[in-house]
CSV table of C-alpha atoms in Angstrom, one decimal:
chain,number,residue,atom,x,y,z
A,51,UNK,CA,-17.6,3.9,-28.4
A,52,UNK,CA,-16.1,1.9,-25.6
A,53,UNK,CA,-15.3,-1.8,-26.0
A,54,UNK,CA,-15.9,-4.5,-23.5
A,55,UNK,CA,-14.2,-7.9,-23.2
A,56,UNK,CA,-16.1,-10.4,-21.0
A,57,UNK,CA,-14.3,-13.6,-19.9
A,58,UNK,CA,-14.5,-16.0,-17.0
A,59,UNK,CA,-11.0,-17.4,-17.0
A,60,UNK,CA,-7.6,-16.2,-18.1
A,61,UNK,CA,-4.8,-18.5,-19.3
A,62,UNK,CA,-1.3,-18.0,-20.4
A,63,UNK,CA,-0.2,-18.2,-24.1
A,64,UNK,CA,0.1,-22.0,-24.0
A,65,UNK,CA,-3.3,-22.4,-22.5
A,66,UNK,CA,-2.1,-23.4,-19.1
A,67,UNK,CA,-2.1,-21.7,-15.7
A,68,UNK,CA,-5.7,-20.6,-15.7
A,69,UNK,CA,-7.1,-18.1,-13.1
A,70,UNK,CA,-10.6,-16.8,-12.6
A,71,UNK,CA,-11.0,-13.1,-13.4
A,72,UNK,CA,-12.6,-12.7,-9.9
A,73,UNK,CA,-9.2,-13.8,-8.4
A,74,UNK,CA,-7.4,-11.3,-10.4
A,75,UNK,CA,-9.8,-8.4,-9.4
A,76,UNK,CA,-10.1,-9.4,-5.7
A,77,UNK,CA,-6.4,-10.4,-5.2
A,78,UNK,CA,-4.8,-7.4,-6.8
A,79,UNK,CA,-3.3,-4.7,-4.7
A,80,UNK,CA,-5.4,-1.5,-4.6
A,81,UNK,CA,-2.6,0.7,-3.3
A,82,UNK,CA,1.2,0.4,-3.3
A,83,UNK,CA,3.9,2.8,-2.6
A,84,UNK,CA,7.6,2.9,-2.0
A,85,UNK,CA,8.4,5.9,0.1
A,86,UNK,CA,11.0,7.8,2.2
A,87,UNK,CA,10.2,9.3,5.7
A,88,UNK,CA,10.2,12.7,4.2
A,89,UNK,CA,7.3,11.8,1.9
A,90,UNK,CA,9.3,11.3,-1.4
A,91,UNK,CA,7.6,8.6,-3.3
A,92,UNK,CA,9.7,6.3,-5.5
A,93,UNK,CA,7.0,4.1,-7.1
A,94,UNK,CA,3.3,4.5,-6.6
A,95,UNK,CA,-0.1,3.0,-7.5
A,96,UNK,CA,-3.3,4.8,-6.5
A,97,UNK,CA,-1.4,7.3,-4.3
A,98,UNK,CA,-2.1,11.0,-4.7
A,99,UNK,CA,0.6,12.2,-2.3
A,100,UNK,CA,2.8,11.4,0.7
A,101,UNK,CA,3.4,14.0,3.4
A,102,UNK,CA,5.9,14.1,6.2
A,103,UNK,CA,4.0,14.6,9.4
A,104,UNK,CA,5.1,14.5,13.0
A,105,UNK,CA,8.4,12.7,13.9
A,106,UNK,CA,8.5,9.3,12.4
A,107,UNK,CA,5.1,9.6,10.7
A,108,UNK,CA,4.4,9.7,7.0
A,109,UNK,CA,0.8,10.1,5.7
A,110,UNK,CA,-0.1,8.3,2.4
A,111,UNK,CA,-3.0,9.9,0.7
A,112,UNK,CA,-4.9,7.5,-1.7
A,113,UNK,CA,-6.3,8.7,-5.0
A,114,UNK,CA,-9.3,6.2,-5.0
A,115,UNK,CA,-10.5,5.4,-1.5
A,116,UNK,CA,-10.8,2.0,-0.1
A,117,UNK,CA,-14.3,0.7,0.8
A,118,UNK,CA,-13.6,0.8,4.5
A,119,UNK,CA,-11.0,1.5,7.1
A,120,UNK,CA,-10.6,-2.2,7.8
A,121,UNK,CA,-9.2,-3.3,4.5
A,122,UNK,CA,-5.9,-5.3,4.9
A,123,UNK,CA,-2.8,-3.1,4.8
A,124,UNK,CA,0.9,-4.2,5.1
A,125,UNK,CA,4.0,-2.0,5.3
A,126,UNK,CA,7.6,-3.0,5.6
A,127,UNK,CA,10.7,-1.1,6.3
A,128,UNK,CA,13.7,-1.4,4.0
A,129,UNK,CA,16.2,-2.8,6.6
A,130,UNK,CA,19.1,-0.3,7.3
A,131,UNK,CA,20.8,-2.7,9.8
A,132,UNK,CA,19.1,-1.3,12.9
A,133,UNK,CA,16.0,-2.6,14.7
A,134,UNK,CA,13.0,-0.7,13.3
A,135,UNK,CA,9.3,-1.3,13.5
A,136,UNK,CA,6.6,-0.3,11.2
A,137,UNK,CA,3.1,0.7,12.4
A,138,UNK,CA,0.2,1.3,10.1
A,139,UNK,CA,-3.0,3.0,11.1
A,140,UNK,CA,-5.9,3.6,8.8
A,141,UNK,CA,-8.2,6.6,9.0
A,142,UNK,CA,-11.4,5.5,10.7
A,143,UNK,CA,-13.5,7.8,8.5
A,144,UNK,CA,-12.8,5.4,5.6
A,145,UNK,CA,-11.1,8.2,3.7
A,146,UNK,CA,-8.3,5.7,3.1
A,147,UNK,CA,-5.5,7.8,4.6
A,148,UNK,CA,-2.7,5.5,5.8
A,149,UNK,CA,0.0,6.4,8.2
A,150,UNK,CA,3.3,4.8,9.0
A,151,UNK,CA,5.8,5.2,11.9
A,152,UNK,CA,9.0,3.5,12.8
A,153,UNK,CA,11.0,3.4,16.1
A,154,UNK,CA,14.4,2.3,17.2
A,155,UNK,CA,14.6,-0.7,19.5
A,156,UNK,CA,14.8,1.5,22.5
A,157,UNK,CA,11.3,2.8,21.8
A,158,UNK,CA,12.3,6.3,20.6
A,159,UNK,CA,10.5,7.4,17.5
A,160,UNK,CA,12.9,8.8,15.0
A,161,UNK,CA,12.9,10.5,11.6
A,162,UNK,CA,15.8,8.4,10.3
A,163,UNK,CA,16.4,7.8,6.6
A,164,UNK,CA,14.7,4.4,6.5
A,165,UNK,CA,12.5,3.9,3.3
A,166,UNK,CA,9.4,1.9,3.5
A,167,UNK,CA,6.9,0.1,1.2
A,168,UNK,CA,3.1,-0.1,1.8
A,169,UNK,CA,0.5,-2.2,0.0
A,170,UNK,CA,-3.3,-2.3,0.6
A,171,UNK,CA,-5.7,-5.0,-0.6
A,172,UNK,CA,-9.5,-5.1,-0.5
A,173,UNK,CA,-12.3,-3.2,-2.3
A,174,UNK,CA,-12.3,0.3,-3.6
A,175,UNK,CA,-15.1,2.5,-2.5
């Protein structure tokens, strides 16, 4: 038989630093991944796979889809000393497939060895 714990507020062990459970649920990341351009994942949460696509593009496939293709997503590149840019595009079919690309400062898309991290917030479908 499953158990259920119902609370409105969480506090630390000393009874301080309270937070509403809705803040915890709404503010928690729904997807996170640390990945290489070749699709090798180092750490993941709610990610089924990562695949190397065209030059400079890695597709992150999410285990449990987000509610829509407009949920907030942030990606960052682990700085390798060159000027790189990270572009994130969500699949408009709301299947929650996220893509990433990076380019050198001259505008040439490359498949360099720059790792990246991605996190998505919002609601699950």
